[in-house]
Every structure is written in C-alpha cells, then in structure tokens.
CSV table of C-alpha atoms in Angstrom, one decimal:
chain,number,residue,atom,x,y,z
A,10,UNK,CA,37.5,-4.0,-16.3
A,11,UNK,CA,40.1,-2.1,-14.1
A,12,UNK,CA,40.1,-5.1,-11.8
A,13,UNK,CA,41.0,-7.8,-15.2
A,14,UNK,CA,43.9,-10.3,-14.3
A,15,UNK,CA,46.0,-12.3,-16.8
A,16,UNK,CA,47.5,-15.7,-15.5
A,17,UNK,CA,50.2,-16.8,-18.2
A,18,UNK,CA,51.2,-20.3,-18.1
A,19,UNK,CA,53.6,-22.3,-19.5
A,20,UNK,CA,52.7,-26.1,-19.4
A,21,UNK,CA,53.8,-29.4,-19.5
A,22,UNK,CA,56.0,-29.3,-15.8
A,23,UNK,CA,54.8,-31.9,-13.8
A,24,UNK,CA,54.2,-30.5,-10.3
A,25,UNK,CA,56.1,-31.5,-7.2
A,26,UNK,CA,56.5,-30.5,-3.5
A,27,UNK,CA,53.9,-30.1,-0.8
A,28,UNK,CA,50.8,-27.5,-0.9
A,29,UNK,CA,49.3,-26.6,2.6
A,30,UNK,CA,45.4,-25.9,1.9
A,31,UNK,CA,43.4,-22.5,3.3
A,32,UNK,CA,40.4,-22.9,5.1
A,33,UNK,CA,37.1,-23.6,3.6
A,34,UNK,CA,35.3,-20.6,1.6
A,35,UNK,CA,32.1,-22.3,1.3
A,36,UNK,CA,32.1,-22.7,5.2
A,37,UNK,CA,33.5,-19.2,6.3
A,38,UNK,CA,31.1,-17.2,4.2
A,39,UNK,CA,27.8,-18.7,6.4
A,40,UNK,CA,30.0,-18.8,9.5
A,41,UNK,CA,30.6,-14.8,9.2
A,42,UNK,CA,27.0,-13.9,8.3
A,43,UNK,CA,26.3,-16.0,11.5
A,44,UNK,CA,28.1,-13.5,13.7
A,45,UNK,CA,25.4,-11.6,13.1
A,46,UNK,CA,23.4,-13.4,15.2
A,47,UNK,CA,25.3,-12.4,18.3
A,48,UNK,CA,26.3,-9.0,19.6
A,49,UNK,CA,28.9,-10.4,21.6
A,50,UNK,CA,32.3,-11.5,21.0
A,51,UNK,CA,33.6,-13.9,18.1
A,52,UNK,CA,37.0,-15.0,17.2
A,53,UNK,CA,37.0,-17.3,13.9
A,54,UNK,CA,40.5,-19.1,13.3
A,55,UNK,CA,41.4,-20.5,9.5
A,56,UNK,CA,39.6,-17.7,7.6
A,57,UNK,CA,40.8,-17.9,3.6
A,58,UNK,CA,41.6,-14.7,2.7
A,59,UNK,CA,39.7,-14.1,-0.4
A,60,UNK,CA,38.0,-11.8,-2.3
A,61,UNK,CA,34.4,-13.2,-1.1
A,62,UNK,CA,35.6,-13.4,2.5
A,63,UNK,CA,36.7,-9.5,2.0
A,64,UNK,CA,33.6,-8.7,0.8
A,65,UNK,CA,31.3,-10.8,3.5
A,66,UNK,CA,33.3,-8.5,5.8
A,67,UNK,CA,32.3,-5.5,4.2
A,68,UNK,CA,29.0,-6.3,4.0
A,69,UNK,CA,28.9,-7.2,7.8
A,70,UNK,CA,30.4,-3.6,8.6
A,71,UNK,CA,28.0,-2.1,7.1
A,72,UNK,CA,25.7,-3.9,9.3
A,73,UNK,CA,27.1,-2.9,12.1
A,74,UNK,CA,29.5,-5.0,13.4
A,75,UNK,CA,33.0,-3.9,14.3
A,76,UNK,CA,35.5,-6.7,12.5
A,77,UNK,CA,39.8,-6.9,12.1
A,78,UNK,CA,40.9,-9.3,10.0
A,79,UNK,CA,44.4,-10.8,10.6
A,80,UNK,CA,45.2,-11.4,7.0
A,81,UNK,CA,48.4,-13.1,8.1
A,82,UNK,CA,47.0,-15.0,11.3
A,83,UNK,CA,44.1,-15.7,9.0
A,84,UNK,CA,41.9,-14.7,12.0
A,85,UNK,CA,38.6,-13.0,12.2
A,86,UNK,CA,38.0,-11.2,15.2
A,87,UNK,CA,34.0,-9.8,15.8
A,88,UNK,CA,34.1,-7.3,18.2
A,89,UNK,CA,30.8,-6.7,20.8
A,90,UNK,CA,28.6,-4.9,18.7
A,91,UNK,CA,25.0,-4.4,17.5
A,92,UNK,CA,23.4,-4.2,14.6
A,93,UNK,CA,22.6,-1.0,12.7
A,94,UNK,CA,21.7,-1.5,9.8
A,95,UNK,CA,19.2,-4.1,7.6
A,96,UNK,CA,20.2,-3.6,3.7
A,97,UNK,CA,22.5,-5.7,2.2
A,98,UNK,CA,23.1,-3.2,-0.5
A,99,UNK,CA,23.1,-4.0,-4.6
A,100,UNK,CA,26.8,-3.0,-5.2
A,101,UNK,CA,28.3,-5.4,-2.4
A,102,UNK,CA,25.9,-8.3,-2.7
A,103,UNK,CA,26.3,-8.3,-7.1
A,104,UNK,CA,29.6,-9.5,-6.0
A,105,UNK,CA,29.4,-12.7,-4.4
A,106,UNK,CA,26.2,-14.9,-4.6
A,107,UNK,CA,26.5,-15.6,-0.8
A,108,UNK,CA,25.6,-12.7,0.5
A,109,UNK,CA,22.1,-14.2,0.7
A,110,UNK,CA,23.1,-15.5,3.9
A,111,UNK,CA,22.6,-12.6,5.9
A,112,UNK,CA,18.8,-12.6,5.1
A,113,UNK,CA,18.2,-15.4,7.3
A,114,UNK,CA,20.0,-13.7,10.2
A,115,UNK,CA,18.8,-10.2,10.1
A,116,UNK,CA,15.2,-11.8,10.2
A,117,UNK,CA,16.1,-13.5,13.3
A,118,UNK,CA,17.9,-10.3,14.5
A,119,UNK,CA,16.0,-7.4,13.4
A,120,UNK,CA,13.0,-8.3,12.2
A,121,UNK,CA,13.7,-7.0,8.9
A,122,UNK,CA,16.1,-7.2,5.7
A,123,UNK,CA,16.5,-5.4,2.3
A,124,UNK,CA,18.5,-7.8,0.2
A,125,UNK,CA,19.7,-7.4,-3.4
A,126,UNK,CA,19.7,-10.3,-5.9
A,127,UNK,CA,22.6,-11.9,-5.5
A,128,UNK,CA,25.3,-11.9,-8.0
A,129,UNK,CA,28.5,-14.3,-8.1
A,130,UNK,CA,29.4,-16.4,-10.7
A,131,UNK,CA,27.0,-17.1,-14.2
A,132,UNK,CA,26.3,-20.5,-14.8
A,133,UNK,CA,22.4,-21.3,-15.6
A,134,UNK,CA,20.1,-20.6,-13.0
A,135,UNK,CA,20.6,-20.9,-9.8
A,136,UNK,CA,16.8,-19.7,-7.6
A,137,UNK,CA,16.4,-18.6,-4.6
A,138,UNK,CA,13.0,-19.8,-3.6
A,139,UNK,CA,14.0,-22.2,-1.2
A,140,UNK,CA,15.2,-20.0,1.0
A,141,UNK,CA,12.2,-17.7,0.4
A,142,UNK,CA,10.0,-20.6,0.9
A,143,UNK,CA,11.9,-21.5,4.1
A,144,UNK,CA,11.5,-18.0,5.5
A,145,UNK,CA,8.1,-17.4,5.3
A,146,UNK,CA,7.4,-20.6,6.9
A,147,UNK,CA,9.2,-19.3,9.9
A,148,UNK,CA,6.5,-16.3,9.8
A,149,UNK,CA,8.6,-14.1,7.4
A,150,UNK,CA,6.6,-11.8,4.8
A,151,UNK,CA,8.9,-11.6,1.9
A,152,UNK,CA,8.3,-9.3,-1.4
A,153,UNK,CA,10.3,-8.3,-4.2
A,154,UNK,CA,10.6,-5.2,-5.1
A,155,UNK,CA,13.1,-3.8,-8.0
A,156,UNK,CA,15.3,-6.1,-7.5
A,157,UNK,CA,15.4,-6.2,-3.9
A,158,UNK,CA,14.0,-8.9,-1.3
A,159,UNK,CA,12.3,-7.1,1.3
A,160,UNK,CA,11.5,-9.4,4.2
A,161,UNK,CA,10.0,-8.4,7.7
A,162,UNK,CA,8.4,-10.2,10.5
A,163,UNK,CA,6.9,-9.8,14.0
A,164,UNK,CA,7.8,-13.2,15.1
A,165,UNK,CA,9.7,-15.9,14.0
A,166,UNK,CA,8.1,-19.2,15.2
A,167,UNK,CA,9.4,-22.7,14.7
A,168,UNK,CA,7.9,-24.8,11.5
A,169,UNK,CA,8.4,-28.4,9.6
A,170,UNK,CA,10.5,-26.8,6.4
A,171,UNK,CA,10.8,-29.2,3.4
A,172,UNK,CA,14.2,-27.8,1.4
A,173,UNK,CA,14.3,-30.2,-1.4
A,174,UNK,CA,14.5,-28.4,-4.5
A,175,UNK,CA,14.6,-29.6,-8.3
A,176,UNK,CA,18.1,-30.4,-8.1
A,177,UNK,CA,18.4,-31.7,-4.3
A,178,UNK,CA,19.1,-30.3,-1.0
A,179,UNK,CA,20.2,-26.4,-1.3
A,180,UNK,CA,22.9,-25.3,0.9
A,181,UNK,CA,22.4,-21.5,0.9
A,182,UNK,CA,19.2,-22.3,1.9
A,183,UNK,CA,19.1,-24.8,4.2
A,184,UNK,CA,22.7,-22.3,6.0
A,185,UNK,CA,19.7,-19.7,5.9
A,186,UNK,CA,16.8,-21.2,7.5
A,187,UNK,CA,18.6,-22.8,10.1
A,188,UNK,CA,20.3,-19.4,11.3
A,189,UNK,CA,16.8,-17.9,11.0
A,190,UNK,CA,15.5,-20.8,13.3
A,191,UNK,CA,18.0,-21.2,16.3
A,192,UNK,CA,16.6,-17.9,17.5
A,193,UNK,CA,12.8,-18.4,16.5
A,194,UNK,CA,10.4,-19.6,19.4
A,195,UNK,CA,10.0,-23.0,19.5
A,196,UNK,CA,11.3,-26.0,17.6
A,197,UNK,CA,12.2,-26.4,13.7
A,198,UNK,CA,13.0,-29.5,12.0
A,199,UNK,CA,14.1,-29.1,8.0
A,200,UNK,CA,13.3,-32.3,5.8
A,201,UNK,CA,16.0,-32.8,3.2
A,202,UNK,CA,18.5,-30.3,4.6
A,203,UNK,CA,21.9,-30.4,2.7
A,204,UNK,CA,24.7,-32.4,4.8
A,205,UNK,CA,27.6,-31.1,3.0
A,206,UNK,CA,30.4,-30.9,5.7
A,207,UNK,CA,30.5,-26.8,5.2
A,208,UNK,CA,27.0,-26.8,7.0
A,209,UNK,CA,27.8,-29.4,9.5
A,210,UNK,CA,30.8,-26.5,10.1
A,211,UNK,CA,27.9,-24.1,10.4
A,212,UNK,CA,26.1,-26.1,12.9
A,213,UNK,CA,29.0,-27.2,14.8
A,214,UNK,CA,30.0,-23.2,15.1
A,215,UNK,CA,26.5,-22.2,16.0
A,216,UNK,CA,26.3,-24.7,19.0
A,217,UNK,CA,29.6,-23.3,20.0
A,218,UNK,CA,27.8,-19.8,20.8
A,219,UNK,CA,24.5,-21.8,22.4
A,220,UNK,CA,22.4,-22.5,19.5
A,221,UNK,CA,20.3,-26.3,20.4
A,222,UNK,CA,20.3,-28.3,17.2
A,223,UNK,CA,20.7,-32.1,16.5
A,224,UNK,CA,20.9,-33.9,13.3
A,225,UNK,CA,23.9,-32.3,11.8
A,226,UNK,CA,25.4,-34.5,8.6
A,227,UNK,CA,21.8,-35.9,8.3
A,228,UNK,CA,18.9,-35.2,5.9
A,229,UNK,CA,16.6,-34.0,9.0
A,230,UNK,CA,17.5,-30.9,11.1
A,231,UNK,CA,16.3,-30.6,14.6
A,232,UNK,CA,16.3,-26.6,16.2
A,233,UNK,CA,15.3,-25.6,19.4
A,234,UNK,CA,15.0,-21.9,19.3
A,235,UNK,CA,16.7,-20.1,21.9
A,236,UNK,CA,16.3,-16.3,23.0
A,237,UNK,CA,20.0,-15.3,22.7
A,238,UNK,CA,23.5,-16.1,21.6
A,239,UNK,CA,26.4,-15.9,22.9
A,240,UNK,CA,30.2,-15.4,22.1
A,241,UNK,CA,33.3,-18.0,21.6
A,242,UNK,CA,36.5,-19.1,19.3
A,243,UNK,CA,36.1,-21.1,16.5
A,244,UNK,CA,38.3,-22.8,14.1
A,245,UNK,CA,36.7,-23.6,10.2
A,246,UNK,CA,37.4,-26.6,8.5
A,247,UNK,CA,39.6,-27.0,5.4
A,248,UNK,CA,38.7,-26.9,2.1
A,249,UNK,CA,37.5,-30.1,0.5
A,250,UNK,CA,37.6,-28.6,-3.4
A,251,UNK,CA,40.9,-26.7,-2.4
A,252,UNK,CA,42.4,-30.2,-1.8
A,253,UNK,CA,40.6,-31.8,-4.9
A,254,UNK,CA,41.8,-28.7,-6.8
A,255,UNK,CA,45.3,-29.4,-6.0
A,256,UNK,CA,45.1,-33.0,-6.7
A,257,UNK,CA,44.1,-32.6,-10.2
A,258,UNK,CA,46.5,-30.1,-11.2
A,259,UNK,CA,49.0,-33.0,-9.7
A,260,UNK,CA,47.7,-36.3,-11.7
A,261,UNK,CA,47.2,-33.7,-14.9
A,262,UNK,CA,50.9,-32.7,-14.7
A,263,UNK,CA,51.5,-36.8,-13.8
A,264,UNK,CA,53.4,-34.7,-10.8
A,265,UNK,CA,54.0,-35.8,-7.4
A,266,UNK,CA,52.2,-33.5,-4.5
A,267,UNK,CA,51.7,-33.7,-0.9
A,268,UNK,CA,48.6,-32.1,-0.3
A,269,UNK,CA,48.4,-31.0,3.6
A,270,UNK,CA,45.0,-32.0,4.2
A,271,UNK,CA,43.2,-34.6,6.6
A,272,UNK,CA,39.6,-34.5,6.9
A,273,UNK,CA,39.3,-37.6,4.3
A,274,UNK,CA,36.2,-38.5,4.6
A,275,UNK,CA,35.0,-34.9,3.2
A,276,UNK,CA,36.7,-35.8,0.4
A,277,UNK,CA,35.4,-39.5,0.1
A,278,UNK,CA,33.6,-39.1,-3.4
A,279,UNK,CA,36.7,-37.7,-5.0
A,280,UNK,CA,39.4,-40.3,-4.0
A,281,UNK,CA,36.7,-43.0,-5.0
A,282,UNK,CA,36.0,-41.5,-8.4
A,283,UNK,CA,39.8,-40.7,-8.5
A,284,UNK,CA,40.9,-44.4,-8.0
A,285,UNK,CA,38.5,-45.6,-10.4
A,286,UNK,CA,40.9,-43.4,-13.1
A,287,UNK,CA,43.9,-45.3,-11.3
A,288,UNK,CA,45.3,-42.0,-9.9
A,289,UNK,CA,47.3,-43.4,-6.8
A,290,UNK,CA,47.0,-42.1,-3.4
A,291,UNK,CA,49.4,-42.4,-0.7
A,292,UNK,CA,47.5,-41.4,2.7
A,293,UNK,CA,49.2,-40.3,5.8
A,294,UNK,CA,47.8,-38.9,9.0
A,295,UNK,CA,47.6,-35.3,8.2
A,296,UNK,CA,48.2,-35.5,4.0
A,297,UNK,CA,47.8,-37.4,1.2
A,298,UNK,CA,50.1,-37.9,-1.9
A,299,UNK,CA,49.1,-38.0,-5.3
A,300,UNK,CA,51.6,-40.1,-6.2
A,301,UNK,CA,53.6,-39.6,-10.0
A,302,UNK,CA,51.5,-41.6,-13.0
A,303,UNK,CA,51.6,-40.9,-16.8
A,304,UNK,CA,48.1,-39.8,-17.6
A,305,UNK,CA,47.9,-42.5,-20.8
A,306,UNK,CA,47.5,-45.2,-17.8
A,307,UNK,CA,44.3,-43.5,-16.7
A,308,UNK,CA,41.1,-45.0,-16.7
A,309,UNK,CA,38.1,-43.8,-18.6
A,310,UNK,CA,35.5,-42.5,-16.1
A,311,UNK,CA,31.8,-41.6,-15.6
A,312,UNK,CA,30.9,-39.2,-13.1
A,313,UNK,CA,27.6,-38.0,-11.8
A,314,UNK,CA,27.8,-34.7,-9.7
A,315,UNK,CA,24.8,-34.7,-6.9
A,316,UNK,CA,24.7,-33.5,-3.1
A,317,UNK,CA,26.9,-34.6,-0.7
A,318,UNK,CA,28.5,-37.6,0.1
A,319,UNK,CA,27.9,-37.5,-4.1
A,320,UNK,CA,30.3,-36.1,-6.1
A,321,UNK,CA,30.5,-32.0,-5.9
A,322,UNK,CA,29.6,-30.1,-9.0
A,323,UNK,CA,32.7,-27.6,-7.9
A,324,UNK,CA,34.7,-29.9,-9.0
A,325,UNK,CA,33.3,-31.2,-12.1
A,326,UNK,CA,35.0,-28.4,-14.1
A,327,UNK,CA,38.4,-29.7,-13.0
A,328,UNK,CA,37.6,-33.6,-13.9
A,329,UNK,CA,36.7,-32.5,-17.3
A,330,UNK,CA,39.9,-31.0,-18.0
A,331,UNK,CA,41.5,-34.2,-16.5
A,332,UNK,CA,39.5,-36.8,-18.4
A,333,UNK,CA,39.7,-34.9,-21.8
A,334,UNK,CA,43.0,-36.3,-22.3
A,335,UNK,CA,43.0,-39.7,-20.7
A,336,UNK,CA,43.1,-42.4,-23.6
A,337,UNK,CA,39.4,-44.0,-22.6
A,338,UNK,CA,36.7,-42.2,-23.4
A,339,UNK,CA,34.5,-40.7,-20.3
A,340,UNK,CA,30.9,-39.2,-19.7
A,341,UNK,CA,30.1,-36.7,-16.6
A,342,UNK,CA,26.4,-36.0,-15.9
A,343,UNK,CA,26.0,-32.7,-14.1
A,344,UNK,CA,23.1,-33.0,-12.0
A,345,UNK,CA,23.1,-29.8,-9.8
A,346,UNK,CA,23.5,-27.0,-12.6
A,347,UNK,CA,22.9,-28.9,-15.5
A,348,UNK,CA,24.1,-25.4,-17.6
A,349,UNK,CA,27.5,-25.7,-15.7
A,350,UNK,CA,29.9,-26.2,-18.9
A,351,UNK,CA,31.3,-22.4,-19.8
A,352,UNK,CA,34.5,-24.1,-19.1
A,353,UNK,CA,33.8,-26.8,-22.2
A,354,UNK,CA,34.3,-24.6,-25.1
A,355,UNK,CA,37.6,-23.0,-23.5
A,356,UNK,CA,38.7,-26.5,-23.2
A,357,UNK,CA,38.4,-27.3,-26.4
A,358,UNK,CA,39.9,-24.6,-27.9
A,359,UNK,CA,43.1,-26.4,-26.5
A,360,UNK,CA,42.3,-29.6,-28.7
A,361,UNK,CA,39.9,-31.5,-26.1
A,362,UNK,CA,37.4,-33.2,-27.5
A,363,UNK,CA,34.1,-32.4,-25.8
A,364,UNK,CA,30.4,-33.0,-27.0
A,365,UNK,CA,28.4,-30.9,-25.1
A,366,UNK,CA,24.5,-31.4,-24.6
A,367,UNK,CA,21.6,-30.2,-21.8
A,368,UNK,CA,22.9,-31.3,-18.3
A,369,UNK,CA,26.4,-34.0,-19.8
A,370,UNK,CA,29.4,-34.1,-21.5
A,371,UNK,CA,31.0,-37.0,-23.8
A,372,UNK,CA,34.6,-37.0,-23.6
A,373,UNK,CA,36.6,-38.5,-26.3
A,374,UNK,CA,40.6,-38.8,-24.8
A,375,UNK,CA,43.2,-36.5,-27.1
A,376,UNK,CA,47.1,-36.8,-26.3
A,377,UNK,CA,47.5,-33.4,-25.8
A,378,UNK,CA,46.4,-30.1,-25.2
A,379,UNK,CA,47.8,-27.1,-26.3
A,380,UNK,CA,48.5,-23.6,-25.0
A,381,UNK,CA,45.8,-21.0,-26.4
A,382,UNK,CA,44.6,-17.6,-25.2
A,383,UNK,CA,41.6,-18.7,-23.0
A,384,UNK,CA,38.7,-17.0,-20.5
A,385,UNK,CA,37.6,-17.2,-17.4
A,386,UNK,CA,33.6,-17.1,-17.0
A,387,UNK,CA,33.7,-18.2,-13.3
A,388,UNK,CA,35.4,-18.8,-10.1
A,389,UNK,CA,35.8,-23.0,-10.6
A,390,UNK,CA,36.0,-22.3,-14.5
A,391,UNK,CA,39.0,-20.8,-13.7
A,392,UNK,CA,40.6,-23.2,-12.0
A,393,UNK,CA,39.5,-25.7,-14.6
A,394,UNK,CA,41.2,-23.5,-17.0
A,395,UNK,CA,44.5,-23.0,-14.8
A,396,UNK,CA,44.3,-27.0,-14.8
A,397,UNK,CA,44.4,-27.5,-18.6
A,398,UNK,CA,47.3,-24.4,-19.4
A,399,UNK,CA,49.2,-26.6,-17.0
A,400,UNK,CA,49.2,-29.5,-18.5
A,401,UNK,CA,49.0,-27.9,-22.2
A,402,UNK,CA,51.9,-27.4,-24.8
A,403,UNK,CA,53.1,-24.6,-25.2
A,404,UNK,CA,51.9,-21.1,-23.3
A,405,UNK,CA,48.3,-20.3,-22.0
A,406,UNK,CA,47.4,-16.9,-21.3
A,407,UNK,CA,43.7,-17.1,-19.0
A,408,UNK,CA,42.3,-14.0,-19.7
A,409,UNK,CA,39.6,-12.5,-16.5
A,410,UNK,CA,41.8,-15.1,-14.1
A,411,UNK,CA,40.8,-12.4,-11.1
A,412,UNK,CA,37.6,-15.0,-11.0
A,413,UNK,CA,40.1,-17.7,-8.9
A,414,UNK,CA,41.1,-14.8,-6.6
A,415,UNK,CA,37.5,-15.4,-4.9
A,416,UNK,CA,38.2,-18.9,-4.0
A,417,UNK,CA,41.6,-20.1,-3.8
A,418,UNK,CA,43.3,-18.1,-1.5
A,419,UNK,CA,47.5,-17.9,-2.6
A,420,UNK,CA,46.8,-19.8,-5.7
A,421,UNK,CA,49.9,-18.3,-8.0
A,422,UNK,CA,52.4,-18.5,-5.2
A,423,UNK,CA,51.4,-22.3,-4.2
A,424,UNK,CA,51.9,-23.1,-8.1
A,425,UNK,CA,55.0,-22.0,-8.1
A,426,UNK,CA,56.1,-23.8,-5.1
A,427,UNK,CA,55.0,-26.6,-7.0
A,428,UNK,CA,57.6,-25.9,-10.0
A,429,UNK,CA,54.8,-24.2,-12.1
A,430,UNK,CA,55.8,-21.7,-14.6
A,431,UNK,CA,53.4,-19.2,-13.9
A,432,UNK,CA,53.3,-15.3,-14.0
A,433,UNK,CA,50.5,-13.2,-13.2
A,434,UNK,CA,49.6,-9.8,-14.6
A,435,UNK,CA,47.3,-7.0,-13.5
C-alpha cells in the first residue's frame, strides 16, 4: 500500500502536559451528509480534520454541493447549491463505512440513490438492514444490485419505524432514517432509536436549519416532516472516545494529563468504569485530570460494552490494553461486535495475557509489556495498539498506523506534546 504508515514508539515515559480534543468524528460525518438536505447555506464550526471527514467531503462534491474546508479554522463552509448527482460511488464509499449516511438524504432529496456497500474498518459483521428496513417503511423501494443499493421512491411518507437490531439501537441507522424523515409528509416516530450524544448532535443541528423533531437522548423519536430546510451555523460537539482515548494512554503511562474536555456526562460510563480501576480524576469546569497512579494499584475490572449511556465498544480496544497489565485479573464482554478483538492477538504478542473466546475476553494482569513489531487491522485497533507501545519496554513499531489517521485528528503531534517518544514514517 502506497498510503502504509509506520508509528515507532518508544515506551515506558509516562505522559504529562495538557491535550486539547478535536471535534467529534462520529458526529461530523452524519452532520455533513445532512447538508444535503438543504440547498442553502451551511457553516459547521469544530470539524476534525480526518481522513473520513476528507472523504465525506469528497463524496458530498460529487453530489453536488460546493464545500471549503478551513483545515486550520476547522470550519466547513456549504455553499448554496443543488444536488446533481445520486451515486455514492464504490471507490469513495469502500473507504469509510459512513458513507451510508447519504442514502437516507438523497431519498428525501432526490428520490433516488445508488450506494455502494460500505467499506471502513473489518471487525465481524456489521449489517445494514436496519437502515434498509427503515427506509422502505418510509415508502422507499430498495434492491441490491452487484454490490450496489439502489433505492428510489415517489413519496416519502411518515411511519412507526422499530430500529432495534440484534445488538441494540443502530446509530447509522437510526442518523439515516431520521434525515429521511424530517422531509417526508407527515409524522415519524422511531422505537428504540440510539441516544448516543453524536445523534442528539445530529438532531440538535437539524432543528437548527427547521427540521420539527422531539425526543432527542430518548429511545423514541418524534418527526414532523416538513417541506424544506433551511440554512445556519453550527458548532459539533467534542469527541467523547477522543477524550477516553487520551485518558488511557495517561493512566497506562501512570502520567499526569489534562485533557481539555467538558461535556462529562458523554463520558459518564467511562469515568465510572474508570474509578472502579481507581484511576483518579480531578474535574474542573472545562477539563479533567487524570491524575499520576502506578498501574500495580489498579483494580481488576469487568466491563460490558452496550449502547449509550453503556459503555462504548470504541473504547473497549483501549481498556484491554489497560487492564492486561493491572495485577487483578479482568473480563470485558463485548456486546455490540462480539468479533471486535483483532487488537487481542497484537496485544499479546507484547506478553499480555488474553483468552480470547466468541463475544469476551479473560484478562490475566502481567507486569509488563514489551515493544514488538505490531499491526494495525482498524481505526480504534490502532489506537489500542499506540496505547500498549506506550506503555511497553522497549520500541514498538505499529505497522498500517495510517488506520488512526481516520479518527484522531493530530494524534502524533499531541503525543509528543505529551513527552511521548514517537516518530512517524510514511
């Protein structure tokens, strides 16, 4: 791959200093595909910028829409424009997994859509059928055809959607049915939408422009279609796993960090979970300190990932690598992609001791890591990975590290802020 990064580390320097944290990925990506909706004009403040947020942008050009991104202002600006275009093409969408978003709002817009299968990172299955599901009950007639969704409809009319899939509430889906539905004639109400904060971002921006909706951070969505949208400035939330990123690489380095964040309550699972470990946190108004521990004084843990306010699978990769090496033994249940452990074996080729089975993970506590040639299978993998070279002996070379270029926007130059020995190589 032309594109392959390196990340070599050398570990065992506890981190110290303060880390500012980008806006949120997982809320930016619906929030551009939303801009669809409206020809007029959009200005989003607090955009990452990422590799996914690049190529949301790209995709939404080719659309039609006229875009500048202020990489240094992180701004988005959406210029008055139509929509040209309906194909969401195989070569953009294979590279991010959220690209499926735009489905939802072309229906609404143009009647139509040609979408690829999405791509984006590989762990276990991960279906779209919800959203499909949730589509045609709006009046959409969806086939697939060589690896393409084509979806058209005359009419999208308000329905009662049910999005509660095998594994809980889906948040693509739910992000795509409710963009469908705030320009579908009268009302829809979604049973067992997902309340992660990222779509309450999604709702909140949508009302911004005129959307009617009610029941935002609830299981039940309430949409009152309206005929058009309208324009407006909006500013996206922070990034919850971005701050529970950077406190585990703190408490694994038993470092001292100021992460600049302050929507707490976002983050409510992890500080519980992380007190539990007897990780100490310091809160101010607009921060929080991880404050300096040695790990042996940690706590044996068990977590179970689930929807939100539960514990979020995109950081279960990062808790593994913590608990591996503290003393007590620990056991995380991953109930949202029970097939999410590429990151295990990498781990334990640095000494962890990890028994792996369907959907959990026994974790027996080992004194230390140690630096090893490692890969990175996906974007939180990665980060998992980073997490372990820094606290290892020795030097870690991550191998396919251009995976944490899609979510953590500046993640080399904040380490080293921090005092990590990091270097990064093309």
């Amino acid at each position: 791959m032309s594109n392959q990064k390196k990340y070599i580390i050398k570990g065992g320097i506890p981190l110290k200093g303060k880390v500012d944290i980008s806006g949120s990925k997982n809320s930016a990506l619906p929030i551009l595909s939303a801009t669809l909706l409206t020809d007029k004009k959009v200005v989003l403040n607090n955009i990452p910028v990422l590799k996914d947020t690049i190529t949301m942008i790209s995709l939404l050009e080719k659309l039609g829409k006229r875009i500048h991104f202020n990489v240094e202002k992180n701004q988005v600006i959406v210029n008055p424009s139509k929509i040209t275009g309906h194909v969401a093409d195989y070569e953009t969408v294979k590279k991010m997994r959220a690209s499926i978003a735009v489905l939802g709002p072309l229906l609404a817009r143009k009647k139509k859509a040609v979408i690829a299968f999405p791509g984006g990172c590989v762990f276990g299955p991960r279906p779209i059928n919800l959203h499909l599901e949730g589509l045609k009950s709006l009046g959409a007639n969806i086939e697939i055809h060589r690896g393409s969704i084509h979806a058209k409809t005359n009419k999208l009319k308000g329905n009662a959607i049910n999005l509660l899939g095998e594994f809980g509430p889906s948040v693509l889906a739910t992000a795509n049915v409710l963009m469908a539905a705030v320009l579908a004639s009268k009302k829809t109400i979604i049973e067992n939408s997902a309340k992660e904060p990222e779509i309450v971002d999604l709702v909140n921006f949508l009302k911004k422009i005129g959307a009617k909706i009610r029941g935002e951070g609830t299981t039940s969505l309430e949409i009152e279609g309206v005929r058009k949208l309208g324009g407006g400035e909006y500013t996206i939330i922070s990034d919850r796993i971005e701050a529970g990123t950077y406190a585990v690489f703190a408490a694994i380095t038993q470092g001292e960090v100021e992460i600049n964040f302050s929507d707490f309550e976002n983050l409510a699972a992890i500080f519980n979970i992380m007190k539990e470990i007897g990780i100490e946190i310091q809160f101010k108004k607009k921060s929080f300190l991880i404050k300096k521990k040695k790990i042996s004084k940690y706590n044996g843990i068990t977590i179970k990932t689930g929807p939100h306010p539960f514990f979020p699978t995109d950081l279960q990769p990062l808790f593994l690598v913590l608990t591996s090496l503290i003393p007590q033994g620990s056991t995380i249940f991953e109930k949202i992609y029970p097939r999410r452990f590429s990151h295990a074996d990498e781990i334990s080729r640095m000494g962890a001791n990890l028994q792996v089975m369907q959907g959990s993970v026994i974790i027996k506590g080992v004194k230390q890591l140690e630096g090893a040639i490692l890969n990175a299978s996906d974007l939180r993998a990665c980060a998992a990975l980073i997490a372990g070279a820094l606290a290892g002996k020795g030097v870690s070379e991550i191998r396919n590290a251009q995976h944490i270029e899609r979510g953590y926007e500046n993640i080399a130059s904040k380490l080293l802020n921090l005092g990590a020995d990091i270097l990064v190589e093309d």
